[in-house]
Short mmCIF file of N, CA and C in Angstrom, two decimals:
data_model
loop_
_atom_site.label_atom_id
_atom_site.label_comp_id
_atom_site.label_asym_id
_atom_site.label_seq_id
_atom_site.Cartn_x
_atom_site.Cartn_y
_atom_site.Cartn_z
N VAL A 1 -117.32 -148.16 6.02
CA VAL A 1 -117.42 -147.47 4.75
C VAL A 1 -116.86 -148.37 3.66
N GLN A 2 -117.59 -148.49 2.58
CA GLN A 2 -117.16 -149.28 1.43
C GLN A 2 -117.18 -148.42 0.18
N LEU A 3 -116.16 -148.64 -0.67
CA LEU A 3 -116.15 -147.99 -1.98
C LEU A 3 -116.24 -149.08 -3.02
N GLN A 4 -117.25 -148.98 -3.86
CA GLN A 4 -117.53 -149.94 -4.91
C GLN A 4 -117.26 -149.34 -6.28
N ALA A 5 -116.21 -149.82 -6.95
CA ALA A 5 -115.86 -149.31 -8.25
C ALA A 5 -116.41 -150.20 -9.35
N SER A 6 -116.69 -149.61 -10.49
CA SER A 6 -117.18 -150.34 -11.63
C SER A 6 -116.78 -149.64 -12.92
N GLY A 7 -116.92 -150.34 -14.04
CA GLY A 7 -116.73 -149.71 -15.32
C GLY A 7 -115.47 -150.10 -16.09
N GLY A 8 -114.62 -150.87 -15.48
CA GLY A 8 -113.41 -151.29 -16.20
C GLY A 8 -113.74 -152.27 -17.32
N GLY A 9 -112.70 -152.57 -18.10
CA GLY A 9 -112.90 -153.52 -19.20
C GLY A 9 -111.83 -153.40 -20.22
N LEU A 10 -112.08 -154.01 -21.37
CA LEU A 10 -111.15 -154.00 -22.50
C LEU A 10 -111.64 -153.00 -23.52
N VAL A 11 -110.71 -152.14 -23.96
CA VAL A 11 -111.06 -151.13 -24.97
C VAL A 11 -109.88 -150.98 -25.91
N GLN A 12 -110.17 -150.62 -27.14
CA GLN A 12 -109.12 -150.44 -28.12
C GLN A 12 -108.46 -149.08 -27.96
N PRO A 13 -107.22 -148.97 -28.38
CA PRO A 13 -106.55 -147.66 -28.33
C PRO A 13 -107.38 -146.61 -29.03
N GLY A 14 -107.50 -145.43 -28.38
CA GLY A 14 -108.30 -144.36 -28.90
C GLY A 14 -109.73 -144.37 -28.40
N GLY A 15 -110.12 -145.44 -27.73
CA GLY A 15 -111.47 -145.60 -27.24
C GLY A 15 -111.67 -144.89 -25.92
N SER A 16 -112.85 -145.05 -25.37
CA SER A 16 -113.27 -144.40 -24.12
C SER A 16 -113.84 -145.39 -23.14
N LEU A 17 -113.70 -145.08 -21.86
CA LEU A 17 -114.34 -145.80 -20.78
C LEU A 17 -114.70 -144.82 -19.71
N ARG A 18 -115.70 -145.20 -18.94
CA ARG A 18 -116.09 -144.39 -17.77
C ARG A 18 -116.07 -145.28 -16.55
N LEU A 19 -115.32 -144.86 -15.56
CA LEU A 19 -115.28 -145.58 -14.28
C LEU A 19 -116.16 -144.82 -13.28
N SER A 20 -116.82 -145.59 -12.43
CA SER A 20 -117.63 -145.00 -11.40
C SER A 20 -117.30 -145.65 -10.06
N CYS A 21 -117.52 -144.92 -9.01
CA CYS A 21 -117.26 -145.44 -7.66
C CYS A 21 -118.25 -144.83 -6.71
N ALA A 22 -118.90 -145.68 -5.91
CA ALA A 22 -119.88 -145.22 -4.97
C ALA A 22 -119.46 -145.56 -3.55
N ALA A 23 -119.54 -144.59 -2.68
CA ALA A 23 -119.21 -144.81 -1.26
C ALA A 23 -120.49 -145.06 -0.50
N SER A 24 -120.45 -146.04 0.39
CA SER A 24 -121.62 -146.38 1.20
C SER A 24 -121.20 -146.70 2.63
N GLY A 25 -122.19 -146.71 3.50
CA GLY A 25 -121.91 -146.98 4.90
C GLY A 25 -122.21 -145.76 5.75
N THR A 26 -121.58 -145.72 6.93
CA THR A 26 -121.77 -144.59 7.84
C THR A 26 -120.84 -143.46 7.41
N ILE A 27 -121.42 -142.45 6.79
CA ILE A 27 -120.65 -141.34 6.25
C ILE A 27 -121.23 -140.02 6.70
N PHE A 28 -120.40 -139.21 7.38
CA PHE A 28 -120.82 -137.85 7.73
C PHE A 28 -120.39 -136.86 6.66
N SER A 29 -119.18 -137.03 6.18
CA SER A 29 -118.66 -136.12 5.21
C SER A 29 -117.54 -136.78 4.40
N ILE A 30 -117.47 -136.43 3.13
CA ILE A 30 -116.38 -136.88 2.28
C ILE A 30 -115.56 -135.72 1.81
N GLY A 31 -114.28 -135.76 2.03
CA GLY A 31 -113.40 -134.70 1.56
C GLY A 31 -112.94 -135.00 0.14
N SER A 32 -111.69 -135.14 -0.04
CA SER A 32 -111.19 -135.42 -1.37
C SER A 32 -111.54 -136.82 -1.83
N MET A 33 -111.76 -136.92 -3.16
CA MET A 33 -111.95 -138.24 -3.78
C MET A 33 -110.98 -138.29 -4.95
N ALA A 34 -110.61 -139.52 -5.30
CA ALA A 34 -109.58 -139.61 -6.34
C ALA A 34 -109.59 -140.98 -6.99
N TRP A 35 -108.89 -141.05 -8.11
CA TRP A 35 -108.59 -142.29 -8.78
C TRP A 35 -107.10 -142.45 -8.84
N TYR A 36 -106.66 -143.64 -8.48
CA TYR A 36 -105.26 -144.05 -8.62
C TYR A 36 -105.20 -145.23 -9.57
N ARG A 37 -104.01 -145.52 -10.07
CA ARG A 37 -103.85 -146.71 -10.88
C ARG A 37 -102.50 -147.37 -10.62
N GLN A 38 -102.50 -148.66 -10.87
CA GLN A 38 -101.27 -149.44 -10.70
C GLN A 38 -101.13 -150.39 -11.87
N ALA A 39 -100.09 -150.16 -12.65
CA ALA A 39 -99.77 -151.03 -13.77
C ALA A 39 -98.87 -152.17 -13.31
N PRO A 40 -98.81 -153.26 -13.99
CA PRO A 40 -97.96 -154.39 -13.60
C PRO A 40 -96.52 -153.97 -13.42
N GLY A 41 -95.98 -154.29 -12.24
CA GLY A 41 -94.59 -153.98 -11.98
C GLY A 41 -94.30 -152.56 -11.60
N LYS A 42 -95.39 -151.76 -11.43
CA LYS A 42 -95.18 -150.35 -11.07
C LYS A 42 -95.90 -150.02 -9.79
N GLN A 43 -95.53 -148.89 -9.19
CA GLN A 43 -96.21 -148.48 -7.98
C GLN A 43 -97.54 -147.79 -8.32
N ARG A 44 -98.42 -147.82 -7.33
CA ARG A 44 -99.69 -147.11 -7.49
C ARG A 44 -99.44 -145.61 -7.52
N GLY A 45 -100.11 -144.94 -8.47
CA GLY A 45 -99.93 -143.52 -8.59
C GLY A 45 -101.25 -142.79 -8.83
N LEU A 46 -101.24 -141.50 -8.51
CA LEU A 46 -102.44 -140.69 -8.65
C LEU A 46 -102.74 -140.45 -10.14
N VAL A 47 -104.02 -140.62 -10.47
CA VAL A 47 -104.49 -140.30 -11.84
C VAL A 47 -105.16 -138.92 -11.80
N ALA A 48 -106.14 -138.78 -10.90
CA ALA A 48 -106.89 -137.54 -10.81
C ALA A 48 -107.51 -137.45 -9.44
N ALA A 49 -107.67 -136.24 -8.96
CA ALA A 49 -108.30 -136.01 -7.66
C ALA A 49 -109.27 -134.83 -7.76
N ILE A 50 -110.28 -134.86 -6.88
CA ILE A 50 -111.24 -133.79 -6.88
C ILE A 50 -111.64 -133.50 -5.43
N ALA A 51 -111.62 -132.22 -5.10
CA ALA A 51 -112.03 -131.79 -3.75
C ALA A 51 -113.52 -131.68 -3.65
N TYR A 52 -114.02 -131.54 -2.42
CA TYR A 52 -115.46 -131.44 -2.22
C TYR A 52 -116.06 -130.30 -3.02
N GLY A 53 -115.33 -129.20 -3.10
CA GLY A 53 -115.82 -128.03 -3.82
C GLY A 53 -115.66 -128.12 -5.33
N GLY A 54 -114.99 -129.20 -5.81
CA GLY A 54 -114.91 -129.38 -7.25
C GLY A 54 -113.56 -129.10 -7.89
N SER A 55 -112.61 -128.55 -7.14
CA SER A 55 -111.31 -128.30 -7.73
C SER A 55 -110.63 -129.65 -8.03
N THR A 56 -109.92 -129.70 -9.13
CA THR A 56 -109.33 -130.94 -9.62
C THR A 56 -107.84 -130.81 -9.87
N ASN A 57 -107.19 -131.96 -9.88
CA ASN A 57 -105.82 -131.99 -10.38
C ASN A 57 -105.59 -133.37 -11.03
N TYR A 58 -104.73 -133.36 -12.04
CA TYR A 58 -104.53 -134.55 -12.86
C TYR A 58 -103.05 -134.85 -13.00
N ALA A 59 -102.74 -136.15 -13.17
CA ALA A 59 -101.42 -136.50 -13.56
C ALA A 59 -101.14 -135.95 -14.95
N ASP A 60 -99.91 -135.54 -15.20
CA ASP A 60 -99.58 -134.96 -16.49
C ASP A 60 -99.94 -135.90 -17.66
N SER A 61 -99.80 -137.18 -17.41
CA SER A 61 -100.00 -138.17 -18.48
C SER A 61 -101.44 -138.28 -18.95
N VAL A 62 -102.38 -137.76 -18.16
CA VAL A 62 -103.77 -137.92 -18.53
C VAL A 62 -104.46 -136.57 -18.76
N LYS A 63 -103.78 -135.47 -18.55
CA LYS A 63 -104.38 -134.17 -18.77
C LYS A 63 -104.89 -134.01 -20.18
N GLY A 64 -106.12 -133.52 -20.28
CA GLY A 64 -106.73 -133.31 -21.58
C GLY A 64 -107.42 -134.55 -22.13
N ARG A 65 -107.23 -135.70 -21.49
CA ARG A 65 -107.87 -136.93 -21.94
C ARG A 65 -108.87 -137.47 -20.89
N PHE A 66 -108.55 -137.30 -19.63
CA PHE A 66 -109.41 -137.81 -18.54
C PHE A 66 -110.08 -136.66 -17.84
N THR A 67 -111.28 -136.93 -17.34
CA THR A 67 -112.07 -135.92 -16.57
C THR A 67 -112.65 -136.63 -15.33
N ILE A 68 -112.33 -136.06 -14.18
CA ILE A 68 -112.88 -136.57 -12.93
C ILE A 68 -114.05 -135.70 -12.51
N SER A 69 -115.07 -136.32 -11.95
CA SER A 69 -116.23 -135.58 -11.47
C SER A 69 -116.79 -136.29 -10.26
N ARG A 70 -117.65 -135.59 -9.52
CA ARG A 70 -118.23 -136.21 -8.32
C ARG A 70 -119.65 -135.69 -8.14
N ASP A 71 -120.42 -136.47 -7.42
CA ASP A 71 -121.77 -136.09 -7.04
C ASP A 71 -121.81 -136.15 -5.52
N ASN A 72 -121.77 -135.05 -4.86
CA ASN A 72 -121.71 -135.02 -3.40
C ASN A 72 -122.98 -135.58 -2.76
N ALA A 73 -124.08 -135.37 -3.41
CA ALA A 73 -125.36 -135.87 -2.85
C ALA A 73 -125.42 -137.39 -2.88
N LYS A 74 -124.75 -137.99 -3.85
CA LYS A 74 -124.80 -139.46 -4.01
C LYS A 74 -123.52 -140.13 -3.51
N ASN A 75 -122.55 -139.36 -3.07
CA ASN A 75 -121.27 -139.90 -2.64
C ASN A 75 -120.59 -140.73 -3.71
N THR A 76 -120.57 -140.21 -4.91
CA THR A 76 -119.95 -140.92 -6.02
C THR A 76 -118.86 -140.09 -6.68
N VAL A 77 -117.93 -140.78 -7.29
CA VAL A 77 -116.88 -140.15 -8.08
C VAL A 77 -116.75 -140.95 -9.37
N SER A 78 -116.51 -140.23 -10.49
CA SER A 78 -116.42 -140.86 -11.78
C SER A 78 -115.14 -140.40 -12.47
N LEU A 79 -114.73 -141.21 -13.42
CA LEU A 79 -113.57 -140.87 -14.24
C LEU A 79 -113.88 -141.19 -15.70
N GLN A 80 -114.02 -140.14 -16.48
CA GLN A 80 -114.25 -140.29 -17.91
C GLN A 80 -112.89 -140.34 -18.59
N MET A 81 -112.62 -141.45 -19.29
CA MET A 81 -111.33 -141.64 -19.90
C MET A 81 -111.51 -141.69 -21.42
N ASN A 82 -110.93 -140.76 -22.10
CA ASN A 82 -111.00 -140.66 -23.56
C ASN A 82 -109.59 -140.83 -24.18
N SER A 83 -109.57 -141.12 -25.45
CA SER A 83 -108.31 -141.28 -26.19
C SER A 83 -107.35 -142.20 -25.43
N LEU A 84 -107.86 -143.30 -25.05
CA LEU A 84 -107.08 -144.25 -24.23
C LEU A 84 -105.87 -144.79 -25.01
N LYS A 85 -104.79 -144.99 -24.28
CA LYS A 85 -103.55 -145.51 -24.84
C LYS A 85 -103.18 -146.81 -24.15
N ALA A 86 -102.33 -147.58 -24.76
CA ALA A 86 -101.90 -148.83 -24.17
C ALA A 86 -101.31 -148.63 -22.79
N GLU A 87 -100.61 -147.50 -22.63
CA GLU A 87 -99.96 -147.23 -21.33
C GLU A 87 -100.93 -146.86 -20.24
N ASP A 88 -102.20 -146.73 -20.56
CA ASP A 88 -103.22 -146.51 -19.52
C ASP A 88 -103.69 -147.82 -18.90
N THR A 89 -103.22 -148.94 -19.47
CA THR A 89 -103.60 -150.22 -18.92
C THR A 89 -103.12 -150.36 -17.48
N ALA A 90 -104.05 -150.66 -16.58
CA ALA A 90 -103.72 -150.76 -15.14
C ALA A 90 -104.99 -151.16 -14.40
N VAL A 91 -104.78 -151.46 -13.12
CA VAL A 91 -105.89 -151.57 -12.20
C VAL A 91 -106.15 -150.19 -11.63
N TYR A 92 -107.37 -149.74 -11.71
CA TYR A 92 -107.74 -148.41 -11.22
C TYR A 92 -108.46 -148.55 -9.88
N TYR A 93 -108.02 -147.72 -8.94
CA TYR A 93 -108.58 -147.74 -7.58
C TYR A 93 -109.22 -146.40 -7.27
N CYS A 94 -110.41 -146.42 -6.70
CA CYS A 94 -110.96 -145.18 -6.21
C CYS A 94 -110.60 -144.98 -4.75
N TYR A 95 -110.57 -143.73 -4.36
CA TYR A 95 -110.11 -143.34 -3.03
C TYR A 95 -111.06 -142.27 -2.50
N ALA A 96 -111.28 -142.30 -1.20
CA ALA A 96 -112.05 -141.22 -0.56
C ALA A 96 -111.54 -141.00 0.83
N ARG A 97 -111.51 -139.73 1.22
CA ARG A 97 -111.18 -139.33 2.57
C ARG A 97 -112.47 -139.00 3.30
N VAL A 98 -112.74 -139.73 4.35
CA VAL A 98 -114.09 -139.76 4.92
C VAL A 98 -114.09 -139.47 6.41
N ARG A 99 -115.10 -138.73 6.84
CA ARG A 99 -115.41 -138.63 8.25
C ARG A 99 -116.69 -139.43 8.47
N ARG A 100 -116.60 -140.41 9.36
CA ARG A 100 -117.79 -141.27 9.52
C ARG A 100 -118.84 -140.66 10.40
N THR A 101 -118.43 -139.83 11.37
CA THR A 101 -119.37 -139.12 12.22
C THR A 101 -118.87 -137.69 12.43
N SER A 102 -119.68 -136.86 13.04
CA SER A 102 -119.29 -135.46 13.26
C SER A 102 -118.13 -135.35 14.25
N SER A 103 -117.92 -136.38 15.05
CA SER A 103 -116.87 -136.33 16.06
C SER A 103 -115.63 -137.16 15.69
N SER A 104 -115.68 -137.83 14.54
CA SER A 104 -114.55 -138.69 14.14
C SER A 104 -113.58 -137.88 13.27
N GLY A 105 -112.39 -138.42 13.16
CA GLY A 105 -111.40 -137.81 12.31
C GLY A 105 -111.50 -138.31 10.88
N TRP A 106 -110.64 -137.78 10.03
CA TRP A 106 -110.63 -138.19 8.63
C TRP A 106 -109.93 -139.54 8.48
N GLU A 107 -110.49 -140.39 7.66
CA GLU A 107 -109.94 -141.70 7.40
C GLU A 107 -109.87 -141.94 5.90
N ASP A 108 -108.89 -142.72 5.48
CA ASP A 108 -108.69 -143.02 4.07
C ASP A 108 -109.33 -144.38 3.74
N TYR A 109 -110.10 -144.39 2.63
CA TYR A 109 -110.75 -145.63 2.15
C TYR A 109 -110.41 -145.86 0.70
N TRP A 110 -110.30 -147.13 0.34
CA TRP A 110 -109.99 -147.53 -1.03
C TRP A 110 -111.04 -148.49 -1.55
N GLY A 111 -111.32 -148.39 -2.85
CA GLY A 111 -112.14 -149.38 -3.52
C GLY A 111 -111.34 -150.61 -3.86
N GLN A 112 -112.01 -151.61 -4.42
CA GLN A 112 -111.37 -152.91 -4.66
C GLN A 112 -110.55 -152.92 -5.93
N GLY A 113 -110.65 -151.94 -6.76
CA GLY A 113 -109.89 -151.93 -8.00
C GLY A 113 -110.67 -152.48 -9.16
N THR A 114 -110.51 -151.86 -10.31
CA THR A 114 -111.15 -152.33 -11.51
C THR A 114 -110.11 -152.28 -12.66
N LEU A 115 -110.02 -153.35 -13.42
CA LEU A 115 -109.00 -153.49 -14.44
C LEU A 115 -109.44 -152.80 -15.72
N VAL A 116 -108.54 -151.96 -16.21
CA VAL A 116 -108.68 -151.33 -17.53
C VAL A 116 -107.60 -151.84 -18.43
N THR A 117 -107.97 -152.44 -19.55
CA THR A 117 -106.99 -152.95 -20.50
C THR A 117 -107.21 -152.26 -21.82
N VAL A 118 -106.18 -151.60 -22.32
CA VAL A 118 -106.24 -150.91 -23.60
C VAL A 118 -105.38 -151.70 -24.58
N SER A 119 -106.04 -152.35 -25.50
CA SER A 119 -105.32 -153.22 -26.46
C SER A 119 -106.15 -153.44 -27.70
N SER A 120 -105.44 -153.61 -28.80
CA SER A 120 -106.14 -153.91 -30.06
C SER A 120 -106.20 -155.43 -30.26
#
């Protein structure tokens, strides 16, 4: 299973970006999907998560500004980021909890990371 993230880049404060992540490979089912981020010198932390049924949760720092969504038919997860701030600068990683076959257990997979830089 591979997770391919895209959409990072440089944006000015107050701007918007949309991150996307597609899961591919042998996939029977995907449970939770999420975005994490890691700023320089800091630990990786949860930004937003979404369950298969669509329930979501967000880090307090991004509530009201970021929106996570998923397409179960396409095995994708997206993160719409609005009103970006300098402190949102980080490498963003997508995450998925996957069952590869009907008889396998749940496994955690990570994307390669995409850099988001918020700066004027």
